[in-house]
Tab-separated table of C-alpha atoms in Angstrom:
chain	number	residue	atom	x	y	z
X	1	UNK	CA	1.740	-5.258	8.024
X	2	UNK	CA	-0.508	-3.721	10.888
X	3	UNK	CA	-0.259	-5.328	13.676
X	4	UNK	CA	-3.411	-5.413	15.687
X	5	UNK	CA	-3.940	-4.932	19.614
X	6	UNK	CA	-7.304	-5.063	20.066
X	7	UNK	CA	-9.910	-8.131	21.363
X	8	UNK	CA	-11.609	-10.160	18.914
X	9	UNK	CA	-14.514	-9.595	21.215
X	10	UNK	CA	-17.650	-7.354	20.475
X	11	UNK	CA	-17.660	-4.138	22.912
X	12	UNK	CA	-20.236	-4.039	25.201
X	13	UNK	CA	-22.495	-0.979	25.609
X	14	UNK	CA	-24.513	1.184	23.662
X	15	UNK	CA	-22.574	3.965	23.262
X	16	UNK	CA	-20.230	3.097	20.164
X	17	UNK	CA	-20.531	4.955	16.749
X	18	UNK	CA	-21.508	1.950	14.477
X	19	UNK	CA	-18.463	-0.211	13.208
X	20	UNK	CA	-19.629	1.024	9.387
X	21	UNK	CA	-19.039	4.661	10.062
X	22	UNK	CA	-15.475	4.164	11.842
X	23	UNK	CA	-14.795	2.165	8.580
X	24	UNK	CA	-15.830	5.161	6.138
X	25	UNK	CA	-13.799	7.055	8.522
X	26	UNK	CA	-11.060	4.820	8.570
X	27	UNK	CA	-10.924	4.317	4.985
X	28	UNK	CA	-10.773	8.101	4.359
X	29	UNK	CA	-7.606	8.273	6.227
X	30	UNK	CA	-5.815	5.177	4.854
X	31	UNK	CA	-6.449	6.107	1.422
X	32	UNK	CA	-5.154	9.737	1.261
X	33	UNK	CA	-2.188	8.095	3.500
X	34	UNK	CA	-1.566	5.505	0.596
X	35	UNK	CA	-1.670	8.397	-1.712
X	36	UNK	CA	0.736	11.158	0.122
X	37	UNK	CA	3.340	8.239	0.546
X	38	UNK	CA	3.474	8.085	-3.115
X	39	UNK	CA	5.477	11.259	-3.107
X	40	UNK	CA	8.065	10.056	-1.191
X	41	UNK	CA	11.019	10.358	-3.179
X	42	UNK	CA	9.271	12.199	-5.478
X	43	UNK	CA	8.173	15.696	-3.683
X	44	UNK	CA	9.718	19.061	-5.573
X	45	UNK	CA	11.909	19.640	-2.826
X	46	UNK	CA	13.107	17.953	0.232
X	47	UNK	CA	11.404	19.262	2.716
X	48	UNK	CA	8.210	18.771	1.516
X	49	UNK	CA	8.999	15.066	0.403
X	50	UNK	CA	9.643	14.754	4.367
X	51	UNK	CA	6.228	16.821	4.933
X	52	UNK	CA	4.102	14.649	2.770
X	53	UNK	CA	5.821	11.348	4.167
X	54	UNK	CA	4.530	12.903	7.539
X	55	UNK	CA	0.950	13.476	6.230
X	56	UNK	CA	0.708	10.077	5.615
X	57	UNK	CA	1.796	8.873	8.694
X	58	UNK	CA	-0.262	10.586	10.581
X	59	UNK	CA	-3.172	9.496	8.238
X	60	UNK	CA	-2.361	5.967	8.381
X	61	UNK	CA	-2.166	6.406	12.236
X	62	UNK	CA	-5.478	7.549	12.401
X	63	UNK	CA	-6.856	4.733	10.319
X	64	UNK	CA	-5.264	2.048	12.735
X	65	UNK	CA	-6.999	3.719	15.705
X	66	UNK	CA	-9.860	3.529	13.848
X	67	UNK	CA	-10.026	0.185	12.504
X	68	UNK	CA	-8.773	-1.253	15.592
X	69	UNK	CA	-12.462	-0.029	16.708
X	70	UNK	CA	-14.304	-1.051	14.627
X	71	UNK	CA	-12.141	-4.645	14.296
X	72	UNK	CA	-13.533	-4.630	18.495
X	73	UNK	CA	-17.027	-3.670	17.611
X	74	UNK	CA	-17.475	-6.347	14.886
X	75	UNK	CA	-15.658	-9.652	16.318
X	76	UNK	CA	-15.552	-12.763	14.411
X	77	UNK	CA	-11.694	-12.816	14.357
X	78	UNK	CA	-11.653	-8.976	12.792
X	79	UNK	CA	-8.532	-7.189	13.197
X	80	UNK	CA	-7.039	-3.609	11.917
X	81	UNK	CA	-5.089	-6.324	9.572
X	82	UNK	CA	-8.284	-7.982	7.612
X	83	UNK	CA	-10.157	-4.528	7.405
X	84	UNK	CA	-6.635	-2.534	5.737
X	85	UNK	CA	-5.699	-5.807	3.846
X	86	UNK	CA	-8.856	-8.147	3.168
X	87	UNK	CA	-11.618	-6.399	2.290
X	88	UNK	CA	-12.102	-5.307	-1.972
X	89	UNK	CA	-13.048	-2.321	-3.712
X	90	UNK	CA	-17.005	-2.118	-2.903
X	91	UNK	CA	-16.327	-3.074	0.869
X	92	UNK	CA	-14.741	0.169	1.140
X	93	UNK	CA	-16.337	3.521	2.183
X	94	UNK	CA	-13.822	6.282	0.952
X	95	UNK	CA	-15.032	9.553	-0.476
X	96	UNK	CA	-14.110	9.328	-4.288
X	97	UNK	CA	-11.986	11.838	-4.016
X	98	UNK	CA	-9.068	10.793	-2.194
X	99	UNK	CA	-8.670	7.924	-4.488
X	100	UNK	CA	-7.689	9.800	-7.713
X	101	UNK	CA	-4.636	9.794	-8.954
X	102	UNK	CA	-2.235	12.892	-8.614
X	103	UNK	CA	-3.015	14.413	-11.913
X	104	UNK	CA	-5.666	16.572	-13.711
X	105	UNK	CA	-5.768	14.330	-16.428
X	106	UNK	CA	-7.878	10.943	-15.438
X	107	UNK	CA	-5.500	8.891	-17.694
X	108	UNK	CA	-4.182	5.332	-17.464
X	109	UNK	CA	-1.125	6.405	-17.409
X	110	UNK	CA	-2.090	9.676	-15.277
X	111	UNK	CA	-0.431	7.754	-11.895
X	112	UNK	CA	3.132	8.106	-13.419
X	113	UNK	CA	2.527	11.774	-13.899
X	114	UNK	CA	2.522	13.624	-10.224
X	115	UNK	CA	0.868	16.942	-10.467
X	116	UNK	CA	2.270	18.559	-7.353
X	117	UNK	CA	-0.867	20.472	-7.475
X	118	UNK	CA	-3.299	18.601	-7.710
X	119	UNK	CA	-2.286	16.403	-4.454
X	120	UNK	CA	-2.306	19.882	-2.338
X	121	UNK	CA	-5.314	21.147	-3.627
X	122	UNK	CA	-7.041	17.783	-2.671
X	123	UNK	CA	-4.792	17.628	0.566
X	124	UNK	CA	-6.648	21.100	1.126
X	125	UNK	CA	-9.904	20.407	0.320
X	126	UNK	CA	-10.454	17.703	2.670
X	127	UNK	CA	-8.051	18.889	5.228
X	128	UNK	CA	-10.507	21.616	5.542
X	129	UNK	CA	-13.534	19.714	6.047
X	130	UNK	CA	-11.693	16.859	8.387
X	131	UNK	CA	-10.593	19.579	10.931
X	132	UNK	CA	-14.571	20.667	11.314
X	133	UNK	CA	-15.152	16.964	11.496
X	134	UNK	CA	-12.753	16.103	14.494
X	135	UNK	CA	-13.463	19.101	16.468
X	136	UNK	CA	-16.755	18.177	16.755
X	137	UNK	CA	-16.319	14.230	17.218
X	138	UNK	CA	-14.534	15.017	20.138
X	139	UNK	CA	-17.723	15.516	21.629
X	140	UNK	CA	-19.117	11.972	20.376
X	141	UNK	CA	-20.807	10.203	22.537
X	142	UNK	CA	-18.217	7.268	21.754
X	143	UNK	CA	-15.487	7.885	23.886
X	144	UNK	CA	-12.900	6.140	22.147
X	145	UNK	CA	-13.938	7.639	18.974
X	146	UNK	CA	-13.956	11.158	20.527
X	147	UNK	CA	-10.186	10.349	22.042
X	148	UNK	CA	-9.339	9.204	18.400
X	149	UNK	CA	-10.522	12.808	17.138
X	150	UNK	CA	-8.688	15.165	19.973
X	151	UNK	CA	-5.580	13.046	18.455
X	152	UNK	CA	-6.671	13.352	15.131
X	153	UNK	CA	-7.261	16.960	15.170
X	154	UNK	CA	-3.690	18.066	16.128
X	155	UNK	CA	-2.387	16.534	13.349
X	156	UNK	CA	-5.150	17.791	10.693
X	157	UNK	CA	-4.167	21.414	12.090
X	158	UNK	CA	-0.767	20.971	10.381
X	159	UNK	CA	-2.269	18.829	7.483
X	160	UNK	CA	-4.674	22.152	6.882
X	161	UNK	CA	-1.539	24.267	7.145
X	162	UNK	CA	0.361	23.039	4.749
X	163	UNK	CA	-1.945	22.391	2.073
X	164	UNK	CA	-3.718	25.898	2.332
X	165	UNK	CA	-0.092	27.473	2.086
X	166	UNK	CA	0.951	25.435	-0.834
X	167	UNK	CA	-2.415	26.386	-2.906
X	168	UNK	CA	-1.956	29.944	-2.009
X	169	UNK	CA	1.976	30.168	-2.941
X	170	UNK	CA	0.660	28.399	-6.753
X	171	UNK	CA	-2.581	30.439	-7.004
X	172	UNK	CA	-0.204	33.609	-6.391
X	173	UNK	CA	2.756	32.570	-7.664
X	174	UNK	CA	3.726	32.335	-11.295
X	175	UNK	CA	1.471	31.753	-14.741
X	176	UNK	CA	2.473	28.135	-14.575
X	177	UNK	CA	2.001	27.585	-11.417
X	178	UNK	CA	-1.320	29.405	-10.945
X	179	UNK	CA	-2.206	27.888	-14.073
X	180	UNK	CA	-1.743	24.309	-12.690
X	181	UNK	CA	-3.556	25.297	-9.837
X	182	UNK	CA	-6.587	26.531	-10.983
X	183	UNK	CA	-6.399	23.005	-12.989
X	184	UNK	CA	-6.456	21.050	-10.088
X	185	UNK	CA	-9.299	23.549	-8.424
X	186	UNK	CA	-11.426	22.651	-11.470
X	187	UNK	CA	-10.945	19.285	-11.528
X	188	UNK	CA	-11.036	18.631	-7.997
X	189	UNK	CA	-13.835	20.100	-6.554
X	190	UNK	CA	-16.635	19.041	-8.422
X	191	UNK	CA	-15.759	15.443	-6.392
X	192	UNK	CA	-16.292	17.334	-3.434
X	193	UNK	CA	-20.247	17.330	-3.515
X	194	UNK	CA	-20.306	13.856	-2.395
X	195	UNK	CA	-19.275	15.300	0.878
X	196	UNK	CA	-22.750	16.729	1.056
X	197	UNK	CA	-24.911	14.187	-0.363
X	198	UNK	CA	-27.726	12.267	2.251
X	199	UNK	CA	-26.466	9.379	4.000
X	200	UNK	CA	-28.657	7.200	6.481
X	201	UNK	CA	-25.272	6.154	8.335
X	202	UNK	CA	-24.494	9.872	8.845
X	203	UNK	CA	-28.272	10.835	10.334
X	204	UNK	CA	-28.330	8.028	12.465
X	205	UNK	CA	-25.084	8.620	13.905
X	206	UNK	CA	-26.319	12.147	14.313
X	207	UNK	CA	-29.599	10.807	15.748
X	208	UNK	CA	-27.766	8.833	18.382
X	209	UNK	CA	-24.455	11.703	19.073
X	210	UNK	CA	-21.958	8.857	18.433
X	211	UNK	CA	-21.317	11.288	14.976
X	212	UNK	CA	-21.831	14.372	12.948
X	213	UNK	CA	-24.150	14.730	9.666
X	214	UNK	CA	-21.257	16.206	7.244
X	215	UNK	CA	-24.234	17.969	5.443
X	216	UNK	CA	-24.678	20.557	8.446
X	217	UNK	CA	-20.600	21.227	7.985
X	218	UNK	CA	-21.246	22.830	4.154
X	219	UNK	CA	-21.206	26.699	4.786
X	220	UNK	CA	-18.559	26.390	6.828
X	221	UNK	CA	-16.437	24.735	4.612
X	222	UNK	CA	-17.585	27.144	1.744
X	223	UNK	CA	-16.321	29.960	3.539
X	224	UNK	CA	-13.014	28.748	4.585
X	225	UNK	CA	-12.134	27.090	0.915
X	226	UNK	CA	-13.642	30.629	-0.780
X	227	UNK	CA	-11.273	32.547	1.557
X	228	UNK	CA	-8.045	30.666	0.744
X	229	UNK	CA	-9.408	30.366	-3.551
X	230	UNK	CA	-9.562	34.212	-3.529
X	231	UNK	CA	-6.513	34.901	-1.235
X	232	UNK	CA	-4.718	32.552	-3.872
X	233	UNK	CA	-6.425	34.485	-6.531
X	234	UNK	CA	-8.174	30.999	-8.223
X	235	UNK	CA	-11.136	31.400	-9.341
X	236	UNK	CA	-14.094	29.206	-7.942
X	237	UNK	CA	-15.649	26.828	-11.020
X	238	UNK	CA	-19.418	27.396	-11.150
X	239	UNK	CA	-21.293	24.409	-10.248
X	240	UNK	CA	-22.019	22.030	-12.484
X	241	UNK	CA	-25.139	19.647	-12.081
X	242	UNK	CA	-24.609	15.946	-12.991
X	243	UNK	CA	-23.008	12.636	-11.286
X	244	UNK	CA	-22.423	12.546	-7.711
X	245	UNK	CA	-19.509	10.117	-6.944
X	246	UNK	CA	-20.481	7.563	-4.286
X	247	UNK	CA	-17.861	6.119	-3.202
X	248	UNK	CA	-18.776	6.751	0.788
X	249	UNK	CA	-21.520	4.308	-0.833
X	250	UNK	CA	-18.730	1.501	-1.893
X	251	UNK	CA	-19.252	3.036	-5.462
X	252	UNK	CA	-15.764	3.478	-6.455
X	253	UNK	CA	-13.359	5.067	-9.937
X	254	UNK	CA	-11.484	2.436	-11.417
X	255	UNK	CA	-8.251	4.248	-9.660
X	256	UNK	CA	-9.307	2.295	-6.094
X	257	UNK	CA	-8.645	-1.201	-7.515
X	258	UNK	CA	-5.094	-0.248	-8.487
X	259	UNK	CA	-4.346	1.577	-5.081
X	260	UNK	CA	-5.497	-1.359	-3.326
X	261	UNK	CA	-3.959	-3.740	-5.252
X	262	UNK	CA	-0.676	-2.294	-4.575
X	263	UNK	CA	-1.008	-1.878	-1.225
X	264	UNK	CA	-2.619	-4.888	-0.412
X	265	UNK	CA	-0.497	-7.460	-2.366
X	266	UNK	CA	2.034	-8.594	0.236
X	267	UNK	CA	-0.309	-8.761	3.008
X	268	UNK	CA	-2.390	-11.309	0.661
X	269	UNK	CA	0.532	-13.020	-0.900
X	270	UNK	CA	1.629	-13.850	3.087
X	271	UNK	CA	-1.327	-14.065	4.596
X	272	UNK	CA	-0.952	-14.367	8.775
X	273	UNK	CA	2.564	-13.355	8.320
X	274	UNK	CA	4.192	-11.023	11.156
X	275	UNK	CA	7.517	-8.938	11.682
């Protein structure tokens, strides 16, 4: 279980990014770290089951920072414990896509079938917008959450790395592999348009420089994700028009309630329990 270190006491000041945006940011990172770890054991090769074991660490190190904020920010006995452990499916603020399972194929039994693909390509995708996100929350005018991104950004440097190398060695690798890739490309990034839709959190955060309007990141990220899809030789699906996930909204896929309930159980089955 986490084990907390922060006050139970509200911080003073004015200049702390609200306690719901460190949450969505929190959540982000504890997710995807709940999903990596699922390779361990698992990965094609051992290196990379060490690499993705990594990856998760360093995600799930970035949502402890991050709760133990916000756990500060909203008293009442809060701790990085009861926001990880406690709180259900529309409480939290992931993006949709980091909850999926690792497969192409949205099937009940898709989480017993790891598509090596499909977890880089998603690794990629939002690796590529997080390390445009930390760079500029360094500058927040939260100081702790501006120390949390300089941290944060080392490690998403690597986390960008990898993935990007891994979707270019598929795309231009072999007709399975490029096939599975392209796969994961097309099933994948149509989730990725909830990174741009309008949040009020996001403009007021914005408004107040505690935060960054993800919105204002979107060419940016187009260019580097085109660059890497055509260096990999994948091909770019044309955008398709329909649902919007929301899950930065606490609209979640069914796939959340199984993730959490996994990773929640023991904390609830012995709750206040320490070691």
């Amino acid at each position: 279980m986490l084990q907390s270190s922060t006050s139970n006491q509200p911080k003073s000041g004015s200049g702390a990014a609200p306690a719901d945006y460190l949450l969505h940011l929190a959540d982000n990172a504890l997710v995807l770290g709940q999903r990596n770890a699922e390779w361990c054991g698992h990965a094609p090769i051992l290196e990379e089951d060490l690499s993705m074991a990594n990856n998760s660490l360093d995600l799930i190190g970035q949502a402890r920072l991050l709760y133990q904020h916000a756990a500060t920010l909203k008293g009442n006995g809060a701790t990085e414990d009861t926001l990880a452990y406690f709180r259900d499916v529309p409480e939290f603020r992931n993006y949709t896509l980091l909850e999926l399972p690792h497969s192409p194929a949205l099937l009940p039994s898709a989480a017993a079938e790891r598509d090596w693909a499909t977890s880089v390509v998603r690794n990629f995708l939002y690796s590529s917008l997080m390390i445009m996100v930390w760079e500029r929350l360094q500058q927040s005018a939260d100081p702790q959450l501006a120390a949390i991104a300089a941290k944060s950004l080392k490690e998403v440097r690597y986390h960008l790395r990898h993935s990007r190398d891994w979707v270019i060695r598929l795309g231009d690798g072999t007709e399975e592999s490029h096939r599975r890739a392209q796969s994961a490309v097309d099933h994948l990034l149509p989730y990725t348009d909830e990174f741009w839709t309008p949040n009020a959190l996001e403009s007021e955060v914005s408004a107040s420089g505690t935060g960054i309007d993800v919105a204002s990141l979107r060419a940016e990220w187009d260019q580097m994700v085109n660059e890497t899809l055509a260096e990999a030789t994948l091909t770019r699906p044309a955008a398709v028009k329909g649902y919007v996930t929301q899950g930065k909204q606490g609209i979640h896929s069914e796939h959340l309630g199984y993730l959490l309930a996994e990773m929640q159980s023991l904390a609830r089955a012995h709750p206040g329990a320490t070691w």
